[in-house]
PDB file of C-alpha atoms in Angstrom:
ATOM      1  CA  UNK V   1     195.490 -76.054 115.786  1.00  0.00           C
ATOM      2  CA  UNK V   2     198.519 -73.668 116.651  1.00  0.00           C
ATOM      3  CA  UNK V   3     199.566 -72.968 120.308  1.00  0.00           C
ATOM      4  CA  UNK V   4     202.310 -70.751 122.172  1.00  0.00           C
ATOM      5  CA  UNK V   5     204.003 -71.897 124.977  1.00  0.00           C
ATOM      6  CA  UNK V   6     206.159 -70.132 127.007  1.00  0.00           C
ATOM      7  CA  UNK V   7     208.259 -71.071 130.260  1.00  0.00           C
ATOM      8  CA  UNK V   8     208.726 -70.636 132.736  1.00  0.00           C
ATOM      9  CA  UNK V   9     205.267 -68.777 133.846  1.00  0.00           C
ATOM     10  CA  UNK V  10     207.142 -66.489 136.583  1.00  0.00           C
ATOM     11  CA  UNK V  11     210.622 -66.240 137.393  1.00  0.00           C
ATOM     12  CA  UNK V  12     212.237 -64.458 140.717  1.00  0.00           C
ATOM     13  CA  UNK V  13     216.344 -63.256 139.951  1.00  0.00           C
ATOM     14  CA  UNK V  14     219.554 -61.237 141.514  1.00  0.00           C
ATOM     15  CA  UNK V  15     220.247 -58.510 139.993  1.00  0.00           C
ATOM     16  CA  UNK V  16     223.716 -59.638 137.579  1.00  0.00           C
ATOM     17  CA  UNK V  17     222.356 -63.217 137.245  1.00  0.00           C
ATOM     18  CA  UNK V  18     221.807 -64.492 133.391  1.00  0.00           C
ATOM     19  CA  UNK V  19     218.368 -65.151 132.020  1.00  0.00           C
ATOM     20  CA  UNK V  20     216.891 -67.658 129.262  1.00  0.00           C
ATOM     21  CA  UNK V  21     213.232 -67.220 128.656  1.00  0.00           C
ATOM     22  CA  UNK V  22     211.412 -70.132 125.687  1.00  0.00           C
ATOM     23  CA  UNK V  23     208.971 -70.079 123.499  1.00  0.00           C
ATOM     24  CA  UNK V  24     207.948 -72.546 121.229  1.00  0.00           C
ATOM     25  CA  UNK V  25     205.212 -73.097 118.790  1.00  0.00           C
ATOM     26  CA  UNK V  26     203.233 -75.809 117.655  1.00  0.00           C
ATOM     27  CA  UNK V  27     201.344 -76.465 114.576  1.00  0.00           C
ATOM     28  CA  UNK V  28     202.672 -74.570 112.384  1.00  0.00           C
ATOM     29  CA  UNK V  29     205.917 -74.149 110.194  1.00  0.00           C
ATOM     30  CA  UNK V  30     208.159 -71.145 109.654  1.00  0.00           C
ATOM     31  CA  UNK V  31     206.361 -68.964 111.884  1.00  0.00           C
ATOM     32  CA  UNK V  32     207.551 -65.008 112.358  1.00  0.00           C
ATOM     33  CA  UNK V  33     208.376 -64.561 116.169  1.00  0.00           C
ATOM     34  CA  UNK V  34     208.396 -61.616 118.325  1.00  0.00           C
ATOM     35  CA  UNK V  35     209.395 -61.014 121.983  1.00  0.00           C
ATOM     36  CA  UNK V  36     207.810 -58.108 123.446  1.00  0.00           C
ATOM     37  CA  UNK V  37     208.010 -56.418 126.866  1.00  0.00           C
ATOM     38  CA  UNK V  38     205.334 -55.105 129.102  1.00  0.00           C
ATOM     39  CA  UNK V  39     205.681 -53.012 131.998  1.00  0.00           C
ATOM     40  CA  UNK V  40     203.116 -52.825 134.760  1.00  0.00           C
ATOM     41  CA  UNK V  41     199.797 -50.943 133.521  1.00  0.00           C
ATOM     42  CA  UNK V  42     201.758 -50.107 130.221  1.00  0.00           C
ATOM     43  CA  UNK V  43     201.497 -50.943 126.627  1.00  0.00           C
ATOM     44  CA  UNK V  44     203.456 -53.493 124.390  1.00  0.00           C
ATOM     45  CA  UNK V  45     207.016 -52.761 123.494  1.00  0.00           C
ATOM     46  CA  UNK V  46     208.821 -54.768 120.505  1.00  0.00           C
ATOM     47  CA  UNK V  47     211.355 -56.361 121.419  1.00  0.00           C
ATOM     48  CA  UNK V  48     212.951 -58.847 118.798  1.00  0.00           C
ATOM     49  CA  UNK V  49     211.317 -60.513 115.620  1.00  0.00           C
ATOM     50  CA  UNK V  50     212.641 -63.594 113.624  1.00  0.00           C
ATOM     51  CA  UNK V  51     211.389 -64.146 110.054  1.00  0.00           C
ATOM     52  CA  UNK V  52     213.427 -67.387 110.396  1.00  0.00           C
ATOM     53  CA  UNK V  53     215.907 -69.480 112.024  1.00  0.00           C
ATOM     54  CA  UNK V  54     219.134 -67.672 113.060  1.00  0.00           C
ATOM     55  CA  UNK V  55     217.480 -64.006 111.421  1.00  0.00           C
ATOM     56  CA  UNK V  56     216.821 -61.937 114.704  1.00  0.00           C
ATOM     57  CA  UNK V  57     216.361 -57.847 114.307  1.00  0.00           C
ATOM     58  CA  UNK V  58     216.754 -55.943 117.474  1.00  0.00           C
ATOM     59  CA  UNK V  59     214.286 -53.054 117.641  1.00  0.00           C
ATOM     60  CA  UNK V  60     215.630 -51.951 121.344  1.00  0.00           C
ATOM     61  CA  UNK V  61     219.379 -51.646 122.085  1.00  0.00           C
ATOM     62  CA  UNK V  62     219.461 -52.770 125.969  1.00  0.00           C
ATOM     63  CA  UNK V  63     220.750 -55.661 127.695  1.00  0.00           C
ATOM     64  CA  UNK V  64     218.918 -58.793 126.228  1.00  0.00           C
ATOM     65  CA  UNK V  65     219.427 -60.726 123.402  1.00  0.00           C
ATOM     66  CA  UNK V  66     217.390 -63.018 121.692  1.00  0.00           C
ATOM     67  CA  UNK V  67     218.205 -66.445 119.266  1.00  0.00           C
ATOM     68  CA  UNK V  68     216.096 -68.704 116.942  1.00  0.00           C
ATOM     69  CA  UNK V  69     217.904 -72.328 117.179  1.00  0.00           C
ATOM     70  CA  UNK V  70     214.897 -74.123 115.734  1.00  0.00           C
ATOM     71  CA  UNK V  71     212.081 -73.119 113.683  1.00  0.00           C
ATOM     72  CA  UNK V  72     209.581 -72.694 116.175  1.00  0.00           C
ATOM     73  CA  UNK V  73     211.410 -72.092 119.222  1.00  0.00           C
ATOM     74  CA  UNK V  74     213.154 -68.685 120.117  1.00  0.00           C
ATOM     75  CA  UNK V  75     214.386 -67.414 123.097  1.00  0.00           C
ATOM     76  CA  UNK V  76     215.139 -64.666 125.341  1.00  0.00           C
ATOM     77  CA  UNK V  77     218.451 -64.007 127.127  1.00  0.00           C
ATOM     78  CA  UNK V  78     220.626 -61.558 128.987  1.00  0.00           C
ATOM     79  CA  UNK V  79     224.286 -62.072 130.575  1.00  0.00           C
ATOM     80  CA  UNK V  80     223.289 -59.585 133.512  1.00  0.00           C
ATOM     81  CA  UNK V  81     220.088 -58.681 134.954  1.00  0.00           C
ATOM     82  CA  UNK V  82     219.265 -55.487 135.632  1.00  0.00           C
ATOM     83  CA  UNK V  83     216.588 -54.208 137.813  1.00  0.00           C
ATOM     84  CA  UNK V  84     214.904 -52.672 135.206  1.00  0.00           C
ATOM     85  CA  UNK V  85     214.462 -55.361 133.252  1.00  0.00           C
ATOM     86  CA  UNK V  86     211.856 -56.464 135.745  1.00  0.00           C
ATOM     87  CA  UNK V  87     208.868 -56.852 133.270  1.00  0.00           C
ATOM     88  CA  UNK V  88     206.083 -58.699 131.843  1.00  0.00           C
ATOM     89  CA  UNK V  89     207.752 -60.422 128.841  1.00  0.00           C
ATOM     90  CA  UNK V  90     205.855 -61.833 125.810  1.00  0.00           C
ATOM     91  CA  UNK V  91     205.740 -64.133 122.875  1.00  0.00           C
ATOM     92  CA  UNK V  92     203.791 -64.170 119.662  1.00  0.00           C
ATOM     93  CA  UNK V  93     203.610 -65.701 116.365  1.00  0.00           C
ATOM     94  CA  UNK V  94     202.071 -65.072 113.218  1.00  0.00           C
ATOM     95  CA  UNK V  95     202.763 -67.132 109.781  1.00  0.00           C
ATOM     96  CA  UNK V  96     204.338 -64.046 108.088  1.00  0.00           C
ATOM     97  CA  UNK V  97     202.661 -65.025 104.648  1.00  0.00           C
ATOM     98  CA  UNK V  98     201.214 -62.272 102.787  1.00  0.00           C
ATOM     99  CA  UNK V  99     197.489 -61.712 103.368  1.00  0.00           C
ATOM    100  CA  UNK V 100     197.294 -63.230 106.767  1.00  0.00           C
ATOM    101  CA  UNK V 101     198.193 -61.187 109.231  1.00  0.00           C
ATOM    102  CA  UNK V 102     197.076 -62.466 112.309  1.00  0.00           C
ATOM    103  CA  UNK V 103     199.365 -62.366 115.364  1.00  0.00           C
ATOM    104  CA  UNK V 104     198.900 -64.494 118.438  1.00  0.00           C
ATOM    105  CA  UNK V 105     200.086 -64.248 122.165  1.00  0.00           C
ATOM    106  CA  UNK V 106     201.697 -66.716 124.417  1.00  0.00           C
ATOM    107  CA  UNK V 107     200.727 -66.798 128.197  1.00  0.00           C
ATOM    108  CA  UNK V 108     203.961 -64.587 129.206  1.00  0.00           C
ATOM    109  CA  UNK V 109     206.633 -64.677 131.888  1.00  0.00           C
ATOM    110  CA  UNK V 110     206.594 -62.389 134.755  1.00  0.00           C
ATOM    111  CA  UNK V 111     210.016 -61.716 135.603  1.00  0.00           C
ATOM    112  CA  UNK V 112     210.816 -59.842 138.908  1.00  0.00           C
ATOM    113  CA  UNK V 113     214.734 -58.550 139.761  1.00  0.00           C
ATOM    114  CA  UNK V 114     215.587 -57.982 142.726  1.00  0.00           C
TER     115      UNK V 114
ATOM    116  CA  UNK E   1     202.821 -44.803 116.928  1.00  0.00           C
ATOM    117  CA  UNK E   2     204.331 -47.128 120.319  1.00  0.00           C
ATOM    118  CA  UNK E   3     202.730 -46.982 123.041  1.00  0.00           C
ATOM    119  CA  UNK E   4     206.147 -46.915 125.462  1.00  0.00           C
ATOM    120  CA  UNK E   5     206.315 -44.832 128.462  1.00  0.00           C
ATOM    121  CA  UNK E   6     202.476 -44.343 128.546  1.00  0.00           C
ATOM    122  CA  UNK E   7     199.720 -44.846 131.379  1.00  0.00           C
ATOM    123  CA  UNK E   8     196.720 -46.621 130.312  1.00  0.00           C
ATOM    124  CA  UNK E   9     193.571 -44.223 130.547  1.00  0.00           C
ATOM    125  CA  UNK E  10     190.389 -45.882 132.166  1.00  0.00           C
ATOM    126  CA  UNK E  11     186.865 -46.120 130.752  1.00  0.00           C
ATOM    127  CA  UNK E  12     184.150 -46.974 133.347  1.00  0.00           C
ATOM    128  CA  UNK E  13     180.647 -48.564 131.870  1.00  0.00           C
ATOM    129  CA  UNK E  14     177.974 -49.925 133.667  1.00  0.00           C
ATOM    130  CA  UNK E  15     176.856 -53.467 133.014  1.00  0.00           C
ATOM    131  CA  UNK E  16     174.213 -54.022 130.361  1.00  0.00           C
ATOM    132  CA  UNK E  17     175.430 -50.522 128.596  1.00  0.00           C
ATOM    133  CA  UNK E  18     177.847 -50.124 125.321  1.00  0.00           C
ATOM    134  CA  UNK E  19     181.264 -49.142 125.560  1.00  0.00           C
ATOM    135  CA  UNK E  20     183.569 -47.625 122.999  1.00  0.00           C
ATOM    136  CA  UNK E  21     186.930 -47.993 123.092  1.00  0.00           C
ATOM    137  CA  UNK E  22     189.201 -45.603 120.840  1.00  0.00           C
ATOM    138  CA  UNK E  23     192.626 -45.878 119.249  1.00  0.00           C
ATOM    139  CA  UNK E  24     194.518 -43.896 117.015  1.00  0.00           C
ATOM    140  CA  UNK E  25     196.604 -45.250 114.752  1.00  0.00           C
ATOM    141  CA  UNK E  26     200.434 -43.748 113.058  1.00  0.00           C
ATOM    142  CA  UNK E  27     200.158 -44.960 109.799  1.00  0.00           C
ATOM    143  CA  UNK E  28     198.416 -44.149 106.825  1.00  0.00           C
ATOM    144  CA  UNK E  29     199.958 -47.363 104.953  1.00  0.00           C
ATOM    145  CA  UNK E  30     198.453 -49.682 107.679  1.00  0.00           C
ATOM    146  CA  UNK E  31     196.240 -52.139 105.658  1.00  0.00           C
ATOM    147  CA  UNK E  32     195.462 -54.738 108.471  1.00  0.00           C
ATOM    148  CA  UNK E  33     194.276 -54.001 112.268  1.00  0.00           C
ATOM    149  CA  UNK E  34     193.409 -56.047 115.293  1.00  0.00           C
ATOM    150  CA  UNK E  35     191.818 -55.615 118.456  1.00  0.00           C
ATOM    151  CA  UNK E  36     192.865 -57.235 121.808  1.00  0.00           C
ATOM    152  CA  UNK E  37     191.810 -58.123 125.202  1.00  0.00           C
ATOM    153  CA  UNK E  38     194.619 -58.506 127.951  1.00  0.00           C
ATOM    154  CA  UNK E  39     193.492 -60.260 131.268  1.00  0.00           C
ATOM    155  CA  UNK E  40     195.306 -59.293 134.185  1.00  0.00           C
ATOM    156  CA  UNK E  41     198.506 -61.300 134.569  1.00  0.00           C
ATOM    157  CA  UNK E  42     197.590 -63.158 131.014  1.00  0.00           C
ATOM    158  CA  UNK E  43     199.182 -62.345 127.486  1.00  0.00           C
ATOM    159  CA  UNK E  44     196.382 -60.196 124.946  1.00  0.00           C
ATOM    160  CA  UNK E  45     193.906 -62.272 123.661  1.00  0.00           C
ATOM    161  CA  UNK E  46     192.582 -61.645 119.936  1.00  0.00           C
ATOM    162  CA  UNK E  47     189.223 -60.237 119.109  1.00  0.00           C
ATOM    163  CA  UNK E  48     188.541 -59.184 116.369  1.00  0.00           C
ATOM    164  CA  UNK E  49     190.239 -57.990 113.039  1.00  0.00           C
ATOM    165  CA  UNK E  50     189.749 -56.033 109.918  1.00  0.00           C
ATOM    166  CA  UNK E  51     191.570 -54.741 106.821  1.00  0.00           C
ATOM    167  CA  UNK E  52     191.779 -51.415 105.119  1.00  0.00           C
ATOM    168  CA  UNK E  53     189.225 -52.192 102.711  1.00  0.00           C
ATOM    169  CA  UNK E  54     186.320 -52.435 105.438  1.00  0.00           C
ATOM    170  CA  UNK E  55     184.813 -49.663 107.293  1.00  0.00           C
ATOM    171  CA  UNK E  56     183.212 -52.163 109.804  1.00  0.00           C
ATOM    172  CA  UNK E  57     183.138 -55.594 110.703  1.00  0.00           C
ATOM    173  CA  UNK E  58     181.073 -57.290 113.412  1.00  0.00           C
ATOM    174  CA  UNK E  59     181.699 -59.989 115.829  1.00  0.00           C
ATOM    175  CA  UNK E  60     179.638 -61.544 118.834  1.00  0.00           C
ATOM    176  CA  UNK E  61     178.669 -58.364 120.704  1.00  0.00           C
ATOM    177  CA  UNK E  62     181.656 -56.667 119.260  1.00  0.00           C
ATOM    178  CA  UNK E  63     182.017 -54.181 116.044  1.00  0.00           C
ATOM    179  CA  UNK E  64     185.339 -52.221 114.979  1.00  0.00           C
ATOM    180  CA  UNK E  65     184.928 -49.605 113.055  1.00  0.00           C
ATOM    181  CA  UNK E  66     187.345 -47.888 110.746  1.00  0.00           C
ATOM    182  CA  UNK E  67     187.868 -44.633 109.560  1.00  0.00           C
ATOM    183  CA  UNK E  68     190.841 -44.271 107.112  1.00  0.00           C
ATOM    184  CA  UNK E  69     190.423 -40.390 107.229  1.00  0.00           C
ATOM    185  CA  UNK E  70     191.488 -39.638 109.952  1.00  0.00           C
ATOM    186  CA  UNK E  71     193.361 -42.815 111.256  1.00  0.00           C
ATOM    187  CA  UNK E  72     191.038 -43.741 113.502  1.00  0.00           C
ATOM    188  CA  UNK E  73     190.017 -47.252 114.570  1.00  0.00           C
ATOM    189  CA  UNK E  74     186.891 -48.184 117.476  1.00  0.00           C
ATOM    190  CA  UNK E  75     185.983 -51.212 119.272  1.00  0.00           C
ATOM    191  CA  UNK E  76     182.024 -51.213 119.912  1.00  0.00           C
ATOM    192  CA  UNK E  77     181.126 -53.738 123.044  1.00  0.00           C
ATOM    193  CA  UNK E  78     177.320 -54.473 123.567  1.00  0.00           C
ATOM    194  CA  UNK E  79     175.370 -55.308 126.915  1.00  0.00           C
ATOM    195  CA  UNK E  80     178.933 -54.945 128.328  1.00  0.00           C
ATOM    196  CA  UNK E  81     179.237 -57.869 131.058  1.00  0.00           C
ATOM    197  CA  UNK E  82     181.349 -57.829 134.400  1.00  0.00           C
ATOM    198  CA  UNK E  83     183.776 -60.528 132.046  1.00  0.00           C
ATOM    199  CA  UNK E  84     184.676 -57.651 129.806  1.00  0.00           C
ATOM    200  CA  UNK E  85     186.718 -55.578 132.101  1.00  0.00           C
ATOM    201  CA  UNK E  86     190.008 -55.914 130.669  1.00  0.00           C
ATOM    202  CA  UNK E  87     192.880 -53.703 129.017  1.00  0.00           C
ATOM    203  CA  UNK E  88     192.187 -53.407 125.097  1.00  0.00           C
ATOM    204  CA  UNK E  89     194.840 -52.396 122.889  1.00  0.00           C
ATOM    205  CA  UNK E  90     194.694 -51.829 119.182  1.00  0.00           C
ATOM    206  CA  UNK E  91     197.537 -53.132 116.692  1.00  0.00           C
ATOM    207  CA  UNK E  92     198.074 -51.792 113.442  1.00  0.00           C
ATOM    208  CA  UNK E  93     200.061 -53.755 110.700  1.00  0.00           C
ATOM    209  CA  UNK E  94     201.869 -52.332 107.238  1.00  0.00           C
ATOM    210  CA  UNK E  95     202.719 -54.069 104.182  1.00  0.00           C
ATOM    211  CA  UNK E  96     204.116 -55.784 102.732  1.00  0.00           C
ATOM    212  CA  UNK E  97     201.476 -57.845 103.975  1.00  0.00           C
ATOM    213  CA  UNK E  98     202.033 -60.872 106.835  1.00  0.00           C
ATOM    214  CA  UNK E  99     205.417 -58.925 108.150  1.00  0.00           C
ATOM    215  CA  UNK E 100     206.547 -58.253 110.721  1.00  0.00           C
ATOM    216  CA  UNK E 101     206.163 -55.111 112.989  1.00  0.00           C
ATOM    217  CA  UNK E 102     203.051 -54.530 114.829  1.00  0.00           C
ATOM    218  CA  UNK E 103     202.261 -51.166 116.088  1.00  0.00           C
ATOM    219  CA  UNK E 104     200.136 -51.514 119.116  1.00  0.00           C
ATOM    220  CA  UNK E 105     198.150 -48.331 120.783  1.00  0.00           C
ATOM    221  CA  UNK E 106     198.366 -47.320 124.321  1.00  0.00           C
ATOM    222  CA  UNK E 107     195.842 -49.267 125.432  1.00  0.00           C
ATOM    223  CA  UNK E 108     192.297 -48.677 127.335  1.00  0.00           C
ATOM    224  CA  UNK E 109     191.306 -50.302 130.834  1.00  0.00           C
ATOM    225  CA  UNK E 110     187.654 -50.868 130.844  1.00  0.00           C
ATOM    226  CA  UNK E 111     186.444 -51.424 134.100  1.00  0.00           C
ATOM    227  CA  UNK E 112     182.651 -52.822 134.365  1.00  0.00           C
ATOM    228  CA  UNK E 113     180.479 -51.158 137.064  1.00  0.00           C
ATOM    229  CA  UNK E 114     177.854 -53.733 138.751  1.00  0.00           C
TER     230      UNK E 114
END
């Protein structure tokens, strides 16, 4: 069976300080990936989604990035924090073939900036 | 259309009664939907699903209903139990099928009333 992993769980930073959030999948091959972003008491904001390793499409200018080194691992990163980027930060999957369109959560990472 | 920016609204049932939770969805191309649960502190959780060629489909103690006509998609919870208060948000998906953007709602808090 597939599962989501992502680390670490909760995360405390200084404002200006760089940032790596992981995710990585298990179980299955050539997933689609997506970060999203969820404020507290809000709804789900996209992020980034792969289709495959090294394709990332941005669909928020701000200040993270996001990269796809392996097939099933892509992560989340920023150069400088900001305090707004304090947030609730998600991963999900789904296998991106045609008729199955099922998309699945990881646990998320609670970031806090201060 | 995304649900950024926007304050969850609140339904309160009592235990043992239905609830129905509401979404809206943007697009009239949307072929594929989902419903989720989302824990406090935990990433959404999926439910239950359903494509554009259904009207309804029914799950244990849950049914979604859809109504193409006016883009409008339900989540039906019976005998509604303390372990179902939770934020549910809808997702709508658009071909071509299996990619890649998923639309989510704003989100309901259901809060269970002993």
């Amino acid at each position: 069976s597939q599962t989501i992993h992502q680390w670490p769980a909760t995360l405390v930073q200084p404002v200006g300080s760089p940032l790596s959030l992981e995710c990585t999948v298990e179980g299955t091959s050539n997933p689609n990936l997506y970060w999203y972003r969820q404020a507290a008491g809000r709804g789900l904001q996209l992020l980034f989604y792969s289709v495959g390793i090294g394709q990332i499409s941005s669909e928020v200018p701000q200040n993270l990035s996001a990269s796809r080194p392996q097939d099933r691992q892509f992560i989340l990163s920023s150069k400088k924090l900001l305090l707004s980027d304090s947030s609730f930060y998600l991963c999900a999957w789904s296998t991106g073939l045609a008729g199955d369109n099922e998309q699945f959560f990881g646990p998320g990472t609670r970031l806090t900036v201060l | 259309g995304e649900s950024v920016g926007l304050h969850l609204p609140t339904l309160s049932v009592q235990e043992g009664d239905n609830s129905i939770i509401n979404c809206a969805y943007s697009n009239s191309a949307s072929d594929y939907f989902i419903w989720y649960k989302q824990e406090s502190g935990k990433g959404p959780q999926f439910i239950i699903d359903i494509r554009s060629n259904m009207d309804k489909r029914q799950g244990q103690r849950v049914t979604v209903l859809l109504n193409k006509t006016v883009k409008h998609l339900s989540l039906q919870i019976a005998a509604t139990q303390p372990g179902d208060s939770a934020v549910y948000f809808c997702a709508e998906n658009s071909p071509p099928g299996g990619t890649y953007k998923y639309i989510f709602g704003t989100g309901t808090r259901l809060k269970v009333l002993a």
